[in-house]
Short mmCIF file of C-alpha atoms in Angstrom, two decimals:
data_model
loop_
_atom_site.label_atom_id
_atom_site.label_comp_id
_atom_site.label_asym_id
_atom_site.label_seq_id
_atom_site.Cartn_x
_atom_site.Cartn_y
_atom_site.Cartn_z
CA MET A 1 192.24 98.19 254.48
CA LYS A 2 192.58 95.32 252.03
CA LEU A 3 193.55 91.94 253.45
CA SER A 4 195.90 89.69 251.49
CA PRO A 5 197.08 86.10 252.13
CA ASP A 6 199.84 87.11 254.55
CA SER A 7 197.93 89.92 256.22
CA ASP A 8 196.55 87.90 259.10
CA GLY A 9 200.06 87.00 260.25
CA TYR A 10 201.20 90.62 260.30
CA LEU A 11 198.06 91.74 262.14
CA GLU A 12 198.54 88.97 264.71
CA THR A 13 202.16 90.02 265.25
CA ALA A 14 201.10 93.67 265.54
CA ASN A 15 198.70 92.72 268.32
CA HIS A 16 201.34 90.67 270.17
CA LEU A 17 204.66 92.45 269.56
CA THR A 18 206.32 90.99 272.66
CA ASP A 19 205.52 87.39 271.67
CA ASN A 20 208.82 85.87 270.49
CA SER A 21 207.04 82.91 268.89
CA THR A 22 205.73 85.07 266.04
CA SER A 23 207.07 84.27 262.57
CA ARG A 24 207.08 87.88 261.37
CA PRO A 25 209.92 90.46 261.56
CA LEU A 26 209.01 93.36 263.82
CA LEU A 27 209.38 96.53 261.73
CA PHE A 28 206.17 96.37 259.71
CA PRO A 29 203.96 95.00 262.54
CA LEU A 30 205.29 97.83 264.72
CA LEU A 31 204.19 100.32 262.06
CA LEU A 32 200.77 98.64 261.92
CA ARG A 33 200.48 98.89 265.70
CA ILE A 34 201.25 102.63 265.64
CA ILE A 35 198.84 103.26 262.74
CA ASN A 36 196.01 101.35 264.39
CA THR A 37 196.62 102.96 267.78
CA LEU A 38 196.47 106.45 266.26
CA HIS A 39 193.50 105.50 264.05
CA LEU A 40 195.32 106.56 260.88
CA LYS A 41 194.66 105.45 257.31
CA GLN A 42 197.33 102.89 256.46
CA SER A 43 197.39 103.51 252.70
CA ILE A 44 197.91 107.26 253.19
CA VAL A 45 200.63 106.81 255.82
CA CYS A 46 202.57 104.30 253.71
CA PHE A 47 202.14 106.47 250.61
CA PHE A 48 203.75 109.45 252.32
CA ILE A 49 206.49 107.30 253.85
CA ASN A 50 207.47 106.16 250.36
CA ILE A 51 207.14 109.63 248.80
CA LEU A 52 209.18 111.35 251.51
CA SER A 53 211.81 108.61 251.28
CA LEU A 54 212.08 109.13 247.54
CA LEU A 55 212.44 112.90 247.95
CA SER A 56 215.05 112.34 250.67
CA PHE A 57 216.93 110.13 248.20
CA PHE A 58 217.19 113.05 245.75
CA ARG A 59 218.09 115.55 248.45
CA LEU A 60 220.71 113.47 250.29
CA CYS A 61 222.20 111.37 247.49
CA GLY A 62 222.24 113.82 244.60
CA PRO A 63 224.22 117.01 243.93
CA ASN A 64 223.27 120.18 245.76
CA LYS A 65 220.93 121.48 243.09
CA LYS A 66 217.22 121.97 242.68
CA LEU A 67 215.22 119.11 244.11
CA PHE A 68 212.91 119.07 241.10
CA SER A 69 215.50 119.09 238.33
CA LEU A 70 214.66 117.55 234.96
CA THR A 71 216.43 114.31 235.86
CA ASN A 72 214.74 114.06 239.24
CA ILE A 73 211.34 114.71 237.69
CA GLY A 74 211.97 111.96 235.13
CA ILE A 75 212.84 109.46 237.85
CA LEU A 76 209.87 110.60 239.93
CA ILE A 77 207.56 109.97 236.98
CA GLY A 78 209.06 106.52 236.54
CA PHE A 79 208.52 105.63 240.18
CA PHE A 80 205.07 107.16 240.26
CA LEU A 81 204.25 104.62 237.55
CA LEU A 82 205.01 101.98 240.19
CA PRO A 83 201.70 101.62 241.95
CA ALA A 84 203.07 98.41 243.50
CA THR A 85 205.00 100.48 245.84
CA TRP A 86 201.73 102.14 246.74
CA SER A 87 199.13 99.56 245.66
CA TYR A 88 200.27 97.27 248.44
CA CYS A 89 199.67 100.15 250.83
CA GLY A 90 196.08 99.00 251.18
CA ALA A 91 197.24 95.55 252.30
CA CYS A 92 199.01 94.42 255.46
CA LEU A 93 202.18 93.31 253.67
CA THR A 94 205.80 94.40 254.06
CA GLU A 95 205.73 95.64 250.45
CA SER A 96 203.84 98.66 251.79
CA ILE A 97 207.13 100.17 252.96
CA LEU A 98 209.64 97.92 251.18
CA PHE A 99 210.56 100.65 248.72
CA ALA A 100 211.17 103.17 251.52
CA VAL A 101 213.33 100.76 253.55
CA GLU A 102 215.50 99.94 250.54
CA ILE A 103 215.88 103.62 249.66
CA TRP A 104 217.02 104.44 253.19
CA ILE A 105 219.57 101.61 253.08
CA VAL A 106 221.06 103.23 249.96
CA ILE A 107 220.80 106.72 251.51
CA PHE A 108 222.75 105.65 254.60
CA LEU A 109 225.32 103.91 252.40
CA SER A 110 225.71 107.10 250.39
CA LEU A 111 226.05 109.24 253.52
CA LEU A 112 228.63 106.76 254.79
CA PHE A 113 230.88 107.00 251.74
CA PHE A 114 229.99 110.46 250.39
CA PRO A 115 229.23 112.62 253.44
CA LYS A 116 228.08 116.18 252.89
CA ARG A 117 230.30 117.26 255.79
CA PRO A 118 233.16 115.68 257.76
CA THR A 119 231.99 112.69 259.80
CA SER A 120 233.25 111.11 262.99
CA LEU A 121 233.72 107.46 263.83
CA VAL A 122 230.55 107.62 265.93
CA SER A 123 228.43 108.75 262.98
CA ILE A 124 229.97 106.03 260.80
CA ILE A 125 229.00 103.42 263.41
CA ILE A 126 225.47 104.86 263.68
CA TYR A 127 224.95 104.75 259.90
CA SER A 128 226.25 101.17 259.78
CA LEU A 129 223.97 100.08 262.61
CA ALA A 130 220.98 101.73 260.90
CA ILE A 131 221.77 99.84 257.68
CA ALA A 132 222.04 96.55 259.59
CA LEU A 133 218.73 97.12 261.39
CA LEU A 134 216.87 98.03 258.18
CA GLY A 135 218.33 94.95 256.50
CA THR A 136 217.05 92.70 259.29
CA LEU A 137 213.75 94.01 260.64
CA LEU A 138 211.57 94.15 257.49
CA LYS A 139 212.62 91.25 255.27
CA PRO A 140 215.56 89.45 256.92
CA TRP A 141 217.07 88.20 253.67
CA ILE A 142 217.75 91.80 252.62
CA MET A 143 220.68 91.39 255.00
CA LEU A 144 222.33 89.18 252.38
CA PHE A 145 222.35 92.14 250.00
CA VAL A 146 223.75 94.39 252.74
CA VAL A 147 226.54 91.93 253.65
CA GLY A 148 227.38 91.38 249.99
CA CYS A 149 227.74 95.12 249.46
CA SER A 150 229.83 95.55 252.61
CA VAL A 151 232.24 92.79 251.51
CA LEU A 152 232.72 94.37 248.08
CA PHE A 153 233.12 97.86 249.57
CA ALA A 154 235.79 96.54 251.93
CA VAL A 155 237.64 94.79 249.09
CA MET A 156 237.56 97.92 246.92
CA ALA A 157 238.70 100.09 249.85
CA LEU A 158 241.64 97.80 250.59
CA PHE A 159 242.78 97.03 247.05
CA GLY A 160 241.24 99.73 244.85
CA LYS A 161 243.13 102.99 244.52
CA ALA A 162 240.06 105.13 243.76
CA PHE A 163 238.13 103.92 246.81
CA ARG A 164 241.03 103.96 249.25
CA THR A 165 239.86 107.17 250.92
CA ALA A 166 236.75 105.31 252.11
CA ARG A 167 238.75 102.62 253.90
CA ILE A 168 237.54 103.40 257.44
CA PRO A 169 233.78 103.54 256.69
CA ALA A 170 234.09 100.44 254.48
CA LEU A 171 235.81 98.42 257.21
CA VAL A 172 233.43 99.64 259.93
CA LEU A 173 230.45 98.76 257.72
CA PHE A 174 231.91 95.32 257.01
CA ILE A 175 232.55 94.54 260.68
CA ILE A 176 229.13 95.74 261.88
CA THR A 177 227.00 94.19 259.12
CA THR A 178 228.87 90.87 259.17
CA GLY A 179 228.62 90.73 262.95
CA ALA A 180 224.93 91.65 262.80
CA PHE A 181 224.28 88.96 260.22
CA VAL A 182 225.97 86.28 262.32
CA PHE A 183 224.31 87.50 265.52
CA SER A 184 220.83 87.66 263.94
CA TYR A 185 221.09 84.49 261.85
CA LYS A 186 218.84 82.41 264.10
CA TYR A 187 216.37 85.28 264.31
CA ASN A 188 216.36 85.65 260.52
CA MET A 189 215.81 81.94 260.00
CA SER A 190 212.96 81.92 262.49
CA LYS A 191 211.26 84.76 260.56
CA SER A 192 211.65 83.24 257.09
CA SER A 193 209.66 80.62 255.20
CA SER A 194 212.78 78.82 254.02
CA SER A 195 211.39 75.33 254.70
CA ALA A 196 208.35 75.88 252.48
CA ASN A 197 210.53 77.39 249.76
CA ILE A 198 212.94 74.43 249.86
CA VAL A 199 210.14 71.90 249.51
CA TYR A 200 208.52 73.96 246.76
CA LEU A 201 211.85 74.01 244.91
CA LEU A 202 212.27 70.24 245.30
CA ALA A 203 208.76 69.61 244.01
CA ASN A 204 209.03 71.96 241.03
CA SER A 205 212.59 71.58 239.72
CA ASN A 206 212.50 68.17 237.96
CA LYS A 207 214.63 66.68 240.73
CA LEU A 208 212.42 63.64 241.24
CA ASP A 209 213.80 61.43 238.46
CA GLU A 210 217.39 62.28 239.39
CA LEU A 211 216.81 61.33 243.04
CA LYS A 212 215.19 58.06 241.98
CA ALA A 213 218.21 57.24 239.82
CA ARG A 214 220.62 57.99 242.67
CA VAL A 215 218.71 55.70 245.04
CA GLN A 216 218.62 52.90 242.47
CA ASP A 217 222.32 53.20 241.62
CA LYS A 218 223.25 53.52 245.32
CA LYS A 219 226.18 55.76 244.41
CA GLY A 220 227.23 58.51 246.78
CA LEU A 221 224.56 57.55 249.36
CA THR A 222 224.95 55.56 252.54
CA PRO A 223 222.21 52.99 253.26
CA GLU A 224 220.63 55.35 255.79
CA GLU A 225 220.78 58.25 253.32
CA ALA A 226 219.22 56.06 250.65
CA ARG A 227 216.29 55.22 252.95
CA PHE A 228 215.87 58.89 253.86
CA THR A 229 216.00 59.92 250.19
CA SER A 230 213.35 57.32 249.37
CA ARG A 231 211.01 58.97 251.87
CA VAL A 232 211.78 62.36 250.33
CA ILE A 233 210.93 60.92 246.90
CA ASP A 234 207.61 59.60 248.21
CA ASP A 235 206.73 63.06 249.57
CA ILE A 236 207.67 64.83 246.33
CA GLN A 237 205.63 62.34 244.30
CA LEU A 238 202.64 62.83 246.58
CA LEU A 239 202.86 66.61 246.28
CA LYS A 240 203.04 66.39 242.50
CA ASP A 241 200.18 63.93 242.16
CA GLN A 242 197.67 65.26 244.66
CA TYR A 243 198.55 68.80 245.75
CA ASN A 244 199.79 70.57 242.61
CA SER A 245 203.34 70.60 244.04
CA ASP A 246 202.22 72.98 246.77
CA PRO A 247 203.55 71.91 250.20
CA LEU A 248 201.48 74.49 252.08
CA ILE A 249 198.15 72.85 251.29
CA ALA A 250 199.28 69.26 251.94
CA PRO A 251 198.20 67.87 255.35
CA MET A 252 201.14 67.05 257.61
CA GLU A 253 199.93 63.54 258.31
CA ALA A 254 200.12 62.73 254.60
CA LEU A 255 203.84 63.54 254.40
CA LYS A 256 206.75 61.58 255.81
CA VAL A 257 209.60 64.10 256.11
CA LEU A 258 208.76 67.27 254.15
CA LYS A 259 206.34 68.71 256.73
CA VAL A 260 206.73 72.44 256.18
CA ASN A 261 204.09 73.39 258.75
CA ASP A 262 205.95 71.70 261.59
CA LYS A 263 209.06 73.59 262.79
CA ALA A 264 210.40 70.37 264.28
CA TYR A 265 211.05 69.15 260.72
CA ALA A 266 213.12 72.20 259.66
CA ASP A 267 216.43 70.35 260.06
CA THR A 268 215.01 67.34 258.22
CA ILE A 269 214.00 69.53 255.29
CA ASN A 270 217.42 71.17 255.26
CA ARG A 271 219.00 67.73 255.13
CA ALA A 272 216.86 66.80 252.14
CA PHE A 273 217.95 70.01 250.43
CA LYS A 274 221.66 69.28 251.05
CA ILE A 275 221.36 65.75 249.66
CA ALA A 276 219.52 67.00 246.58
CA TYR A 277 221.72 69.99 245.76
CA PHE A 278 225.00 69.98 247.68
CA GLN A 279 226.18 66.39 248.08
CA ARG A 280 227.79 66.40 244.62
CA SER A 281 229.59 69.28 242.95
CA LYS A 282 227.51 68.98 239.79
CA ASP A 283 224.33 69.36 241.85
CA ALA A 284 225.52 72.76 243.10
CA ILE A 285 226.37 73.77 239.54
CA ASN A 286 222.91 72.67 238.42
CA LEU A 287 221.40 74.76 241.22
CA VAL A 288 223.22 77.84 239.94
CA GLY A 289 221.97 77.05 236.44
CA LEU A 290 218.43 76.67 237.76
CA SER A 291 218.74 80.06 239.51
CA VAL A 292 219.80 81.77 236.27
CA GLU A 293 217.04 79.98 234.34
CA ARG A 294 214.31 81.06 236.75
CA TYR A 295 215.59 84.63 236.86
CA VAL A 296 215.89 84.93 233.07
CA GLN A 297 212.95 82.79 231.98
CA ASP A 298 210.40 82.99 234.78
CA THR A 299 210.94 86.63 235.77
CA GLN A 300 212.41 87.91 232.46
CA LEU A 301 215.36 89.54 234.24
CA GLY A 302 213.00 90.91 236.86
CA LEU A 303 210.57 92.61 234.49
CA THR A 304 207.67 90.35 235.46
CA CYS A 305 208.34 91.27 239.10
CA LEU A 306 207.36 94.79 238.12
CA ASP A 307 204.18 93.54 236.44
CA ILE A 308 202.67 93.34 239.91
CA CYS A 309 203.72 96.95 240.35
CA TYR A 310 202.58 98.55 237.14
CA GLY A 311 199.86 97.47 234.73
CA PRO A 312 197.17 95.83 236.86
CA PHE A 313 196.46 99.13 238.60
CA ILE A 314 196.58 101.38 235.51
CA THR A 315 193.80 100.05 233.31
CA ILE A 316 195.02 101.58 230.05
CA LEU A 317 198.49 100.04 230.50
CA LYS A 318 197.54 96.63 231.84
CA LYS A 319 200.57 94.34 232.06
CA ASN A 320 202.47 96.28 229.41
CA GLY A 321 203.04 99.04 231.92
CA VAL A 322 206.58 97.85 232.62
CA TYR A 323 207.56 98.06 228.98
CA PHE A 324 205.85 101.43 228.66
CA ALA A 325 207.93 102.77 231.55
CA ILE A 326 211.14 101.35 230.05
CA ALA A 327 210.29 102.86 226.65
CA LEU A 328 209.53 106.20 228.31
CA ALA A 329 212.84 106.14 230.17
CA GLY A 330 214.71 105.21 226.98
CA LEU A 331 213.09 107.97 224.93
CA THR A 332 213.78 110.49 227.69
CA LEU A 333 217.47 109.50 227.72
CA ILE A 334 217.70 109.80 223.92
CA TYR A 335 215.99 113.20 224.00
CA TRP A 336 218.37 114.42 226.72
CA PHE A 337 221.40 113.20 224.76
CA ILE A 338 220.25 114.88 221.51
CA GLN A 339 219.53 118.16 223.28
CA ARG A 340 222.92 118.07 224.97
CA ARG A 341 224.68 117.45 221.65
CA ARG A 342 222.88 120.38 220.07
CA LYS A 343 223.86 122.75 222.84
CA THR A 344 227.46 121.72 223.43
CA GLY A 345 228.46 119.97 220.21
CA PRO A 346 230.44 116.71 220.21
CA ALA A 347 231.54 115.84 223.70
CA VAL A 348 235.25 116.15 224.45
CA LYS A 349 236.63 113.01 226.00
CA ARG A 350 237.74 113.68 229.53
CA PRO A 351 238.99 111.27 232.15
CA LEU A 352 236.75 110.49 235.09
CA SER A 353 237.36 112.50 238.21
CA LEU A 354 238.25 110.74 241.46
CA PHE A 355 234.74 111.38 242.74
CA GLY A 356 233.33 110.08 239.45
CA LYS A 357 235.28 106.85 239.83
CA GLN A 358 234.00 106.47 243.38
CA VAL A 359 230.40 107.04 242.28
CA LEU A 360 230.78 104.44 239.52
CA ILE A 361 232.26 101.94 241.99
CA PHE A 362 229.48 102.65 244.49
CA ALA A 363 226.62 102.29 241.98
CA GLY A 364 228.36 99.34 240.31
CA ILE A 365 228.61 97.45 243.61
CA LEU A 366 224.94 98.13 244.36
CA LEU A 367 223.89 96.90 240.91
CA PHE A 368 226.25 93.90 240.87
CA THR A 369 225.17 92.74 244.33
CA SER A 370 221.47 93.24 243.55
CA ILE A 371 221.79 90.96 240.49
CA PHE A 372 223.32 88.16 242.56
CA PHE A 373 220.72 88.85 245.24
CA ALA A 374 218.05 88.35 242.57
CA LEU A 375 219.63 85.03 241.55
CA PHE A 376 219.54 83.88 245.18
CA LEU A 377 215.92 84.91 245.58
CA ALA A 378 215.02 83.21 242.30
CA VAL A 379 216.04 79.89 243.87
CA SER A 380 214.64 80.53 247.34
CA GLY A 381 211.39 81.98 246.02
CA GLY A 382 208.41 79.75 246.54
CA ILE A 383 204.99 80.04 244.97
CA GLU A 384 205.12 83.83 244.75
CA LEU A 385 208.36 84.02 242.77
CA ARG A 386 207.74 87.51 241.38
CA ARG A 387 206.99 88.94 244.79
CA THR A 388 210.03 87.18 246.26
CA VAL A 389 212.47 88.59 243.68
CA LEU A 390 210.94 92.10 243.77
CA PRO A 391 213.29 93.43 246.54
CA ALA A 392 216.33 92.77 244.35
CA VAL A 393 214.72 94.43 241.33
CA LEU A 394 213.93 97.55 243.35
CA PHE A 395 217.57 97.71 244.47
CA GLN A 396 218.57 97.57 240.80
CA LEU A 397 216.27 100.48 239.97
CA ILE A 398 217.62 102.50 242.90
CA ALA A 399 221.24 101.83 241.87
CA ILE A 400 220.56 102.97 238.30
CA SER A 401 218.73 106.05 239.59
CA TYR A 402 221.66 106.88 241.86
CA LEU A 403 224.00 106.88 238.89
CA MET A 404 221.59 108.98 236.83
CA ILE A 405 221.19 111.77 239.38
CA ASN A 406 224.96 111.96 239.85
CA ARG A 407 225.98 111.61 236.20
CA ARG A 408 227.05 115.26 235.88
CA GLU A 409 229.48 114.83 238.77
CA LEU A 410 231.44 112.05 237.05
CA LEU A 411 233.71 114.37 235.01
CA LYS A 412 234.14 117.14 237.55
CA ALA A 413 237.64 117.66 238.80
#
């Protein structure tokens, strides 16, 4: 078992599951506890959890055809080139089963809206509760993606003609996930490192000069807010000058208000964040711009998030593994298209079937929400930006894969 920076926290939580003071969500520590109790090999267990989840995705979300069809094999090859999903299996990090959890969220969503057999209200509620639990108990901020999807599904069910048949599951999902998010909000905040991420963002987003100018001009700040902002400026300057803008390594006694290691200062840090980014409308707009910039420039639309998944663990590919996988997927798609044209001739334009429209709406909502989820994570991500944004990128891959395995169903009557 390989230990990584966060591993000690997960191991500590696994040893004290009933301790409410722990800062870790319970799902992964519970898995660690079971694995250690049964004396199993963690990397092997997590590997099979991910593999079986992927196979379940093909079986439950795709058409009733051979499990190992050409399309499924192509997607399997693409995901097998993702050692990140498995490379983390040797470390005590939530990424060990992150891929499996996200796949099962999509599987339950698919079963909710495209059931293989008639479903009852009870089964709809059970699926919705399972989605809410998976969105909360591994990485709590995944719940934002779940709620975003449920809102869009409800809107499409109420106002979209093609999705109107899914009105009941959409509304049940919306009620349960929204209620779960509100109910678990304090729990989610207690299990997140939002304070450290806020301070890291303040210290690394060129906000220092702007805050100094606002204090000097004394516009939009009360005298008390100006004094508070001055202390925030002093902390940011100290972090930049002496601690490489890293709030986690700065001693608490050296800081005035941005003490990320002291939970008593969480509200103070949130106040500093609101003054910096939400007191003026243009600050909020700048925050959105910063989110897009970090997502596009720092993560290259999520591709660098996959660098930690591919190349480093396949020597011959190195960090070009992501681009190799994309090129392989592109060439496979071109080959499939050429072969199809040769066999059937020019395709006859046909309108989408009702089911095809529903599949497009479903996959489109997953993809659309995952992009906005990535933009949110790009702002909230601290030092490990690529690892922070990775959950959104995996949702994007799953959404695209869902559309690929159901592409033949789009034109069926």
